[in-house]
Amino acid sequence: MTQLALVIDLNVCVGCHACVTSCKEWNTSGEAGPLPDLNPYGAGTMGTFFNRVQTWEVGEFPLTETVHFPKSCLHCEEPPCVPVCPTGASYKRKEDGIVLVDYDKCIGCKYCSWACPYGARELDASQKVMKKCTLCVDRIYDAGLSEADRKPACVKACPTNARLFGDVHDPQSEVSVAIRERDGYALMPEWGTRPANQYLPRRRTGPSLP
Amino acid sequence: MRPAYSVILLTTLIGAAQGLFAVLFGLELAGRAGLLPAPGHGFLAMGALASLGLLGAGLVASIFHLGRPARGWRAFSQWRTSWLSREILVLPGFGIAALAYAVLHGMGATTPGGAQLVAGLLGTILALALFVCTGMIYACLPFLREWHSPLTVLNYLLLGLASGSTLAAAFSAAAEPALAVATSGCALAMTLAAFAGRAGSLVRNAGLHPPSTPQSAIGVKHARVVQVTQGFTAQAYNTREFFHGRSPGVLAGVKWGFLVLAFALPAAILVAGLGRPAAGTIALAFAIQFVGLLAERWYFFAEAKHPQNLYYQCVA
């Protein structure tokens, strides 16, 4: 069984938001329709995004560390958002584990967003349906693209290679090796959602001889 | 959570509808058993129609909660896993049973009593099932700690029975005075039971400690982990849907407001009227209690703290 996922390397993320803009650009241009930005140049601006980069501070000044933290749908292996959906619009694909919303079946009741502890789902204020990261499902299988381009837009955009993409159920994959060798971890493990996306922690780097 | 007025109206209106129907059928059973004077067919038919009216009003309110109400029919499909789907399945079932009950009693003694009993029993079972479905929609979400408790289901049941029986008491004081003392007593008992249940959940929720922390949200083990920025200065669905945006003072005010309006005042009015129940005063008690339950439902949503809010603490 395949489980596609992202592994995000917090050790090298510099918080440049290239993944945010690249994600927005790709997903607002596709056949699912635009991701709206309401009132973009006035007061009360509001937009729908699949991916955000946040900045956190760890420690007490002056011994602080800045952590840039990209956040998108984690494509949980036990997604709590899926069984609560009354219409079946929210589903997890058997073939690759991607959690998707069928925008033609969604009634916009918002219940799935209440059932996600990570706040990964956003209601499209124009189309009135729930939206979320698709792992660029309309890109990663596109035979018209070269092999190297069949990756999520955020992964392609990252200038520091902080975003790895692959099958976390294949022990030999790049993502599995990274999780195994660099202590990859899941967010909010207390809820038993088993996120497929994992994060690689910061590393202490010291002087080394060539 | 940000309270949605459509859901507040839906749950309070259908709660009263279900409670009213259950009390009406209880009165019919007690009448048949000889415990109380038998209620007239017209009284039961009118009461069931009133219940249907409340149910319909709740249904209209619920439409405003949906982004795409025209696709609402699809919500019947996932009853195997979704309590929301189950609610949407049971709700019209209850409505049909209540309508059948109203029609059968409206035709009076010309219909066989057995048919009326079957419709009443079915309606009552579906009314109680609907309480369970509504409560479980909230109680089944484990990370909304304030809701994840059997008390949530119990309170939807008791609060609906309280408002429904107060309405039944007002109605019987006007149309079936021989039953007014019994229904007033029932309304008083239900109001006190609902107070006990709701107070229980308030006490429980006051002692909750959220399992999710900034540390578990980003997976960094350190005593001090704080957000510097959520990553954007604009609004987003996440910054609107999950924050009520009111001060702790407003929350406390609503809490004490609903404790007085939904429980203390109606109970006092019902006690004062027990000797000779007057329809007008009990109707006033119902109106006050209903306003109190609107506030209670607002507080129910506002009180719940969603763990996603940990990710949206600071704009910049």
XYZ file of N, CA, C and O in Angstrom, chain B residues 23-192:
680
model
N -43.596 14.526 25.302
C -44.503 14.782 26.426
C -45.951 14.507 26.009
O -46.726 13.919 26.770
N -46.310 14.913 24.783
C -47.677 14.657 24.307
C -47.984 13.163 24.319
O -49.043 12.726 24.790
N -47.032 12.375 23.806
C -47.267 10.934 23.761
C -47.300 10.360 25.183
O -48.081 9.449 25.478
N -46.458 10.932 26.060
C -46.491 10.521 27.460
C -47.867 10.777 28.072
O -48.398 9.948 28.812
N -48.458 11.933 27.742
C -49.793 12.267 28.253
C -50.835 11.292 27.721
O -51.730 10.862 28.453
N -50.690 10.926 26.425
C -51.649 9.981 25.855
C -51.554 8.629 26.556
O -52.566 8.031 26.925
N -50.310 8.186 26.779
C -50.110 6.894 27.454
C -50.675 6.934 28.862
O -51.371 6.008 29.299
N -50.370 8.042 29.595
C -50.854 8.158 30.967
C -52.375 8.184 30.982
O -53.018 7.625 31.888
N -52.981 8.821 29.975
C -54.432 8.868 29.880
C -55.018 7.486 29.641
O -55.995 7.076 30.266
N -54.387 6.738 28.723
C -54.869 5.388 28.422
C -54.715 4.463 29.622
O -55.489 3.539 29.817
N -53.646 4.719 30.419
C -53.415 3.866 31.587
C -54.282 4.294 32.768
O -54.271 3.638 33.814
N -54.979 5.399 32.608
C -55.838 5.865 33.686
C -55.115 6.635 34.774
O -55.687 6.922 35.837
N -53.866 6.965 34.541
C -53.104 7.707 35.552
C -53.494 9.182 35.545
O -53.415 9.853 36.573
N -53.859 9.699 34.363
C -54.247 11.099 34.216
C -55.539 11.131 33.404
O -55.851 10.163 32.717
N -56.269 12.249 33.467
C -57.419 12.376 32.561
C -56.928 12.269 31.115
O -55.880 12.819 30.773
N -57.673 11.530 30.287
C -57.234 11.318 28.897
C -57.273 12.640 28.130
O -58.289 13.340 28.155
N -56.185 12.992 27.439
C -56.197 14.215 26.638
C -57.078 14.021 25.400
O -57.181 12.920 24.870
N -57.697 15.122 24.935
C -58.563 15.039 23.762
C -57.763 14.856 22.488
O -56.571 15.188 22.434
N -58.401 14.289 21.450
C -57.732 14.100 20.169
C -57.273 15.434 19.587
O -56.178 15.541 19.032
N -58.138 16.444 19.705
C -57.803 17.757 19.142
C -56.557 18.330 19.792
O -55.670 18.886 19.122
N -56.460 18.171 21.111
C -55.300 18.666 21.856
C -54.019 18.006 21.358
O -53.013 18.666 21.067
N -54.060 16.679 21.208
C -52.858 15.955 20.756
C -52.512 16.314 19.315
O -51.336 16.488 18.975
N -53.548 16.446 18.479
C -53.289 16.780 17.073
C -52.672 18.165 16.958
O -51.676 18.360 16.235
N -53.236 19.132 17.696
C -52.705 20.493 17.642
C -51.272 20.536 18.176
O -50.401 21.227 17.641
N -51.038 19.797 19.268
C -49.701 19.761 19.859
C -48.680 19.191 18.890
O -47.579 19.712 18.724
N -49.074 18.103 18.197
C -48.152 17.487 17.233
C -47.884 18.439 16.075
O -46.771 18.498 15.553
N -48.907 19.206 15.680
C -48.700 20.188 14.607
C -47.738 21.289 15.062
O -46.895 21.750 14.282
N -47.889 21.703 16.322
C -46.962 22.713 16.854
C -45.537 22.173 16.829
O -44.580 22.881 16.482
N -45.387 20.898 17.203
C -44.069 20.255 17.167
C -43.514 20.263 15.747
O -42.337 20.572 15.519
N -44.383 19.948 14.787
C -43.967 19.957 13.383
C -43.543 21.350 12.940
O -42.572 21.507 12.194
N -44.278 22.357 13.409
C -43.945 23.738 13.061
C -42.557 24.114 13.554
O -41.760 24.726 12.818
N -42.263 23.738 14.804
C -40.929 24.018 15.362
C -39.857 23.284 14.560
O -38.785 23.829 14.271
N -40.158 22.029 14.220
C -39.202 21.226 13.449
C -38.922 21.885 12.097
O -37.764 21.998 11.671
N -39.990 22.336 11.447
C -39.830 22.988 10.143
C -39.016 24.264 10.254
O -38.149 24.544 9.410
N -39.289 25.046 11.304
C -38.538 26.292 11.502
C -37.053 25.988 11.707
O -36.176 26.686 11.173
N -36.779 24.919 12.476
C -35.390 24.522 12.696
C -34.720 24.113 11.391
O -33.570 24.458 11.125
N -35.483 23.401 10.567
C -34.953 22.939 9.281
C -34.608 24.128 8.380
O -33.571 24.139 7.715
N -35.474 25.138 8.390
C -35.213 26.337 7.591
C -33.918 27.007 8.077
O -33.061 27.403 7.280
N -33.772 27.098 9.421
C -32.556 27.712 9.974
C -31.317 26.943 9.538
O -30.276 27.527 9.227
N -31.425 25.596 9.501
C -30.256 24.764 9.206
C -29.762 24.996 7.779
O -28.576 24.847 7.497
N -30.681 25.356 6.882
C -30.285 25.561 5.478
C -29.242 26.669 5.376
O -28.334 26.607 4.547
N -29.360 27.656 6.273
C -28.426 28.775 6.225
C -27.024 28.384 6.692
O -26.085 29.152 6.561
N -26.904 27.208 7.269
C -25.577 26.752 7.692
C -24.807 26.133 6.528
O -23.587 26.038 6.580
N -25.516 25.704 5.503
C -24.863 24.982 4.411
C -24.385 25.950 3.336
O -25.090 26.886 2.954
N -23.188 25.696 2.819
C -22.691 26.477 1.706
C -23.440 26.151 0.425
O -23.676 26.996 -0.420
N -23.804 24.875 0.270
C -24.463 24.403 -0.946
C -25.715 23.611 -0.575
O -25.757 22.381 -0.718
N -26.764 24.293 -0.075
C -27.942 23.561 0.413
C -28.620 22.717 -0.659
O -29.237 21.694 -0.338
N -28.489 23.090 -1.935
C -29.161 22.320 -2.985
C -28.625 20.891 -3.072
O -29.306 20.004 -3.580
N -27.419 20.686 -2.556
C -26.858 19.325 -2.569
C -27.163 18.575 -1.274
O -26.610 17.511 -1.031
N -28.016 19.160 -0.445
C -28.266 18.591 0.888
C -28.684 17.135 0.862
O -28.371 16.378 1.780
N -29.383 16.729 -0.201
C -29.864 15.338 -0.267
C -28.727 14.333 -0.179
O -28.920 13.191 0.235
N -27.537 14.747 -0.575
C -26.401 13.816 -0.517
C -26.064 13.416 0.917
O -25.407 12.400 1.148
N -26.512 14.237 1.875
C -26.152 13.991 3.273
C -26.832 12.755 3.856
O -26.533 12.344 4.967
N -27.759 12.149 3.111
C -28.363 10.903 3.602
C -27.416 9.714 3.485
O -27.650 8.661 4.050
N -26.330 9.863 2.729
C -25.608 8.672 2.273
C -24.629 8.073 3.288
O -24.386 6.887 3.259
N -24.058 8.880 4.183
C -22.958 8.354 5.008
C -23.385 7.994 6.427
O -22.632 8.185 7.387
N -24.600 7.450 6.575
C -25.107 7.145 7.917
C -24.293 6.071 8.636
O -24.368 5.931 9.840
N -23.482 5.330 7.873
C -22.684 4.282 8.538
C -21.606 4.889 9.431
O -21.215 4.296 10.428
N -21.086 6.056 9.068
C -19.969 6.621 9.835
C -20.260 7.992 10.434
O -19.608 8.372 11.397
N -21.192 8.748 9.867
C -21.328 10.153 10.262
C -22.594 10.396 11.071
O -23.713 10.125 10.624
N -22.415 10.956 12.271
C -23.591 11.278 13.107
C -24.409 12.393 12.474
O -25.616 12.483 12.682
N -23.756 13.263 11.715
C -24.489 14.329 11.030
C -25.426 13.730 9.985
O -26.595 14.122 9.863
N -24.919 12.725 9.255
C -25.753 12.047 8.276
C -26.918 11.342 8.970
O -28.058 11.370 8.489
N -26.633 10.714 10.112
C -27.695 10.022 10.869
C -28.757 11.017 11.316
O -29.953 10.742 11.243
N -28.306 12.198 11.775
C -29.277 13.215 12.206
C -30.184 13.607 11.044
O -31.403 13.731 11.186
N -29.561 13.786 9.878
C -30.316 14.237 8.715
C -31.263 13.139 8.225
O -32.276 13.410 7.593
N -30.941 11.882 8.548
C -31.820 10.765 8.206
C -32.986 10.653 9.186
O -34.137 10.432 8.788
N -32.695 10.824 10.483
C -33.720 10.632 11.518
C -34.704 11.797 11.538
O -35.892 11.611 11.800
N -34.200 13.009 11.237
C -35.034 14.207 11.367
C -36.327 14.137 10.532
O -37.420 14.307 11.075
N -36.227 13.851 9.222
C -37.483 13.755 8.473
C -38.337 12.573 8.909
O -39.569 12.641 8.823
N -37.684 11.502 9.398
C -38.439 10.356 9.905
C -39.326 10.767 11.066
O -40.519 10.430 11.121
N -38.740 11.558 11.969
C -39.512 12.069 13.106
C -40.644 12.964 12.606
O -41.787 12.878 13.089
N -40.340 13.802 11.620
C -41.363 14.704 11.081
C -42.540 13.936 10.491
O -43.700 14.286 10.731
N -42.227 12.858 9.760
C -43.301 12.061 9.142
C -44.158 11.399 10.218
O -45.388 11.406 10.151
N -43.487 10.858 11.268
C -44.233 10.215 12.350
C -45.113 11.239 13.073
O -46.261 10.951 13.425
N -44.571 12.448 13.296
C -45.342 13.482 13.990
C -46.538 13.900 13.147
O -47.641 14.113 13.674
N -46.338 13.973 11.831
C -47.438 14.343 10.939
C -48.516 13.257 10.967
O -49.720 13.556 11.070
N -48.069 11.986 10.921
C -49.031 10.879 10.966
C -49.816 10.911 12.272
O -51.041 10.730 12.288
N -49.113 11.193 13.363
C -49.749 11.274 14.688
C -50.798 12.384 14.694
O -51.920 12.196 15.197
N -50.417 13.540 14.126
C -51.345 14.678 14.091
C -52.574 14.339 13.257
O -53.706 14.615 13.656
N -52.350 13.696 12.099
C -53.472 13.367 11.216
C -54.382 12.334 11.876
O -55.620 12.479 11.900
N -53.784 11.296 12.470
C -54.583 10.222 13.075
C -55.426 10.756 14.229
O -56.591 10.383 14.399
N -54.823 11.659 15.044
C -55.606 12.238 16.138
C -56.563 13.294 15.619
O -57.632 13.500 16.195
N -56.187 13.945 14.509
C -57.085 14.935 13.925
C -58.369 14.287 13.436
O -59.444 14.897 13.483
N -58.266 13.030 12.988
C -59.472 12.322 12.545
C -60.262 11.796 13.738
O -61.340 11.221 13.561
N -59.670 11.951 14.927
C -60.397 11.643 16.151
C -60.649 10.163 16.338
O -59.828 9.322 15.962
N -61.825 9.862 16.906
C -62.135 8.497 17.298
C -62.419 7.600 16.096
O -62.621 6.398 16.265
N -62.452 8.195 14.879
C -62.751 7.359 13.710
C -61.594 6.435 13.356
O -61.771 5.439 12.671
N -60.367 6.779 13.776
C -59.225 5.903 13.478
C -59.003 4.963 14.653
O -59.289 5.306 15.809
N -58.492 3.787 14.365
C -58.231 2.856 15.467
C -57.146 3.382 16.405
O -56.160 3.977 15.968
N -57.348 3.201 17.707
C -56.390 3.677 18.705
C -55.018 3.076 18.517
O -54.006 3.699 18.834
N -54.985 1.833 17.973
C -53.701 1.170 17.780
C -52.801 1.942 16.840
O -51.599 2.101 17.086
N -53.383 2.484 15.770
C -52.599 3.233 14.783
C -52.013 4.495 15.433
O -50.861 4.853 15.184
N -52.855 5.147 16.272
C -52.363 6.345 16.952
C -51.198 5.998 17.877
O -50.209 6.729 17.970
N -51.341 4.876 18.557
C -50.277 4.445 19.478
C -48.981 4.159 18.723
O -47.892 4.555 19.150
N -49.112 3.467 17.584
C -47.920 3.125 16.798
C -47.219 4.390 16.320
O -45.999 4.534 16.445
N -48.010 5.341 15.780
C -47.419 6.584 15.291
C -46.744 7.344 16.440
O -45.634 7.880 16.287
N -47.415 7.376 17.596
C -46.869 8.093 18.758
C -45.587 7.444 19.257
O -44.602 8.124 19.567
N -45.613 6.105 19.318
C -44.435 5.380 19.808
C -43.252 5.571 18.861
O -42.137 5.870 19.283
N -43.545 5.453 17.549
C -42.501 5.625 16.539
C -41.932 7.044 16.613
O -40.710 7.253 16.591
N -42.836 8.023 16.705
C -42.406 9.419 16.783
C -41.542 9.669 18.006
O -40.518 10.362 17.934
N -41.942 9.098 19.138
C -41.178 9.316 20.372
C -39.803 8.663 20.279
O -38.795 9.255 20.672
N -39.768 7.438 19.740
C -38.469 6.758 19.586
C -37.560 7.583 18.678
O -36.379 7.801 18.978
N -38.121 8.080 17.554
C -37.309 8.868 16.623
C -36.904 10.210 17.250
O -35.793 10.701 17.011
N -37.799 10.796 18.063
C -37.454 12.055 18.742
C -36.264 11.825 19.673
O -35.307 12.622 19.699
N -36.305 10.719 20.425
C -35.195 10.429 21.346
C -33.924 10.102 20.563
O -32.828 10.534 20.926
N -34.079 9.354 19.457
C -32.914 9.026 18.622
C -32.291 10.295 18.048
O -31.067 10.412 17.931
N -33.154 11.262 17.716
C -32.658 12.516 17.148
C -31.840 13.294 18.181
O -30.818 13.905 17.845
N -32.269 13.247 19.452
C -31.463 13.867 20.514
C -30.070 13.236 20.557
O -29.057 13.922 20.687
N -30.040 11.904 20.456
C -28.749 11.200 20.518
C -27.876 11.601 19.329
O -26.688 11.897 19.481
N -28.476 11.648 18.126
C -27.708 12.016 16.929
C -27.133 13.418 17.067
O -25.949 13.648 16.810
N -27.994 14.376 17.461
C -27.527 15.756 17.586
C -26.399 15.847 18.602
O -25.361 16.465 18.346
N -26.601 15.224 19.753
C -25.568 15.284 20.790
C -24.279 14.629 20.340
O -23.185 15.149 20.580
N -24.402 13.490 19.636
C -23.200 12.752 19.229
C -22.403 13.493 18.152
O -21.193 13.292 18.028
N -23.065 14.355 17.355
C -22.329 15.155 16.374
C -21.196 15.889 17.086
O -20.073 15.974 16.577
N -21.482 16.377 18.278
C -20.479 17.134 19.030
C -19.661 16.218 19.944
O -18.447 16.367 20.046
N -20.334 15.264 20.580
C -19.641 14.429 21.571
C -18.614 13.499 20.927
O -17.698 13.034 21.594
N -18.745 13.225 19.627
C -17.858 12.236 18.997
C -16.513 12.844 18.586
O -15.632 12.113 18.136
N -16.358 14.159 18.707
C -15.089 14.778 18.300
C -14.126 14.793 19.490
O -14.288 15.593 20.403
N -13.111 13.921 19.483
C -12.309 13.748 20.704
C -11.502 14.974 21.104
O -11.260 15.185 22.289
N -11.064 15.792 20.122
C -10.175 16.889 20.526
C -10.930 18.142 20.898
O -10.324 19.115 21.334
N -12.262 18.158 20.763
C -13.033 19.236 21.379
C -13.460 18.719 22.747
O -14.532 18.140 22.919
N -12.550 18.916 23.704
C -12.691 18.272 25.017
C -13.988 18.659 25.712
O -14.577 17.861 26.432
N -14.403 19.918 25.523
C -15.608 20.403 26.205
C -16.845 19.625 25.750
O -17.825 19.525 26.483
N -16.807 19.097 24.531
C -17.971 18.383 23.988
C -17.830 16.869 24.126
O -18.832 16.156 24.055
N -16.625 16.389 24.258
C -16.363 14.946 24.172
C -16.723 14.265 25.492
O -15.850 13.840 26.261
N -18.026 14.181 25.752
C -18.483 13.628 27.018
C -19.918 13.139 26.857
O -20.700 13.726 26.093
N -20.300 12.077 27.588
C -21.710 11.642 27.551
C -22.653 12.744 28.026
O -23.831 12.758 27.661
N -22.130 13.691 28.830
C -22.971 14.792 29.311
C -23.522 15.623 28.151
O -24.611 16.192 28.247
N -22.771 15.706 27.051
C -23.241 16.478 25.893
C -24.536 15.885 25.351
O -25.514 16.598 25.120
N -24.552 14.559 25.192
C -25.761 13.895 24.683
C -26.896 14.040 25.694
O -28.033 14.382 25.347
N -26.563 13.798 26.965
C -27.577 13.904 28.028
C -28.198 15.302 28.045
O -29.422 15.458 28.181
N -27.351 16.327 27.872
C -27.866 17.690 27.955
C -28.723 18.064 26.753
O -29.711 18.788 26.907
N -28.364 17.585 25.572
C -29.257 17.837 24.428
C -30.627 17.227 24.702
O -31.673 17.826 24.413
N -30.627 16.025 25.293
C -31.887 15.359 25.626
C -32.661 16.152 26.680
O -33.835 16.502 26.485
N -31.997 16.467 27.801
C -32.702 17.104 28.916
C -33.151 18.523 28.583
O -34.252 18.942 28.951
N -32.295 19.276 27.866
C -32.659 20.658 27.532
C -33.839 20.682 26.563
O -34.735 21.527 26.682
N -33.872 19.728 25.629
C -34.999 19.646 24.706
C -36.272 19.234 25.432
O -37.350 19.802 25.209
N -36.153 18.259 26.349
C -37.326 17.830 27.109
C -37.836 18.963 28.003
O -39.047 19.130 28.185
N -36.910 19.758 28.549
C -37.316 20.865 29.426
C -38.131 21.891 28.647
O -39.249 22.254 29.058
N -37.577 22.360 27.506
C -38.316 23.391 26.767
C -39.595 22.811 26.177
O -40.645 23.478 26.174
N -39.534 21.554 25.706
C -40.728 20.924 25.140
C -41.819 20.748 26.178
O -43.006 20.976 25.900
N -41.454 20.363 27.403
C -42.493 20.144 28.413
C -43.027 21.472 28.947
O -44.197 21.557 29.320
N -42.194 22.522 28.967
C -42.727 23.829 29.374
C -43.747 24.311 28.346
O -44.800 24.855 28.703
N -43.441 24.072 27.068
C -44.397 24.440 26.020
C -45.670 23.607 26.157
O -46.789 24.128 26.029
N -45.518 22.316 26.450
C -46.680 21.445 26.636
C -47.512 21.924 27.820
O -48.757 21.865 27.792
N -46.835 22.411 28.869
C -47.564 22.903 30.047
C -48.381 24.138 29.693
O -49.551 24.256 30.087
N -47.778 25.062 28.929
C -48.506 26.271 28.523
C -49.705 25.893 27.658
O -50.819 26.413 27.837
N -49.459 24.954 26.753
C -50.505 24.527 25.824
C -51.651 23.843 26.569
O -52.837 24.109 26.304
N -51.307 22.971 27.511
C -52.388 22.273 28.214
C -53.133 23.216 29.158
O -54.332 23.064 29.360
N -52.420 24.217 29.728
C -53.125 25.190 30.572
C -54.166 25.942 29.753
O -55.226 26.317 30.264
N -53.880 26.129 28.463
C -54.817 26.850 27.603
C -55.913 25.942 27.067
O -57.078 26.344 26.995
N -55.560 24.689 26.696
C -56.498 23.863 25.943
C -56.983 22.630 26.691
O -58.006 22.043 26.312
N -56.270 22.199 27.697
C -56.656 20.962 28.401
C -56.362 21.159 29.899
O -55.446 20.548 30.455
N -57.122 22.049 30.566
C -56.773 22.476 31.926
C -56.660 21.318 32.927
O -55.909 21.430 33.891
N -57.330 20.211 32.648
C -57.263 19.096 33.589
C -55.854 18.516 33.671
O -55.503 17.851 34.652
N -55.052 18.756 32.640
C -53.686 18.207 32.617
C -52.639 19.245 32.992
O -51.440 18.949 33.042
N -53.081 20.489 33.261
C -52.126 21.585 33.413
C -51.195 21.378 34.607
O -49.986 21.638 34.508
N -51.735 20.886 35.724
C -50.890 20.712 36.907
C -49.836 19.630 36.643
O -48.654 19.801 36.951
N -50.267 18.521 36.013
C -49.326 17.425 35.738
C -48.228 17.880 34.779
O -47.041 17.608 35.000
N -48.612 18.582 33.705
C -47.588 18.993 32.736
C -46.677 20.066 33.333
O -45.478 20.089 33.054
N -47.228 20.948 34.186
C -46.377 21.940 34.850
C -45.364 21.249 35.745
O -44.187 21.633 35.796
N -45.829 20.232 36.468
C -44.914 19.484 37.327
C -43.831 18.810 36.509
O -42.641 18.808 36.884
N -44.235 18.246 35.373
C -43.276 17.593 34.470
C -42.260 18.618 33.972
O -41.040 18.359 33.955
N -42.743 19.803 33.569
C -41.842 20.854 33.062
C -40.858 21.281 34.143
O -39.661 21.489 33.878
N -41.359 21.388 35.370
C -40.491 21.780 36.486
C -39.407 20.723 36.707
O -38.208 21.036 36.834
N -39.835 19.449 36.723
C -38.869 18.360 36.949
C -37.821 18.335 35.843
O -36.613 18.187 36.104
N -38.258 18.498 34.584
C -37.324 18.464 33.462
C -36.370 19.657 33.490
O -35.186 19.530 33.175
N -36.899 20.828 33.860
C -36.051 22.021 33.937
C -34.974 21.836 35.012
O -33.799 22.184 34.796
N -35.374 21.248 36.153
C -34.386 21.026 37.224
C -33.371 19.961 36.803
O -32.168 20.096 37.074
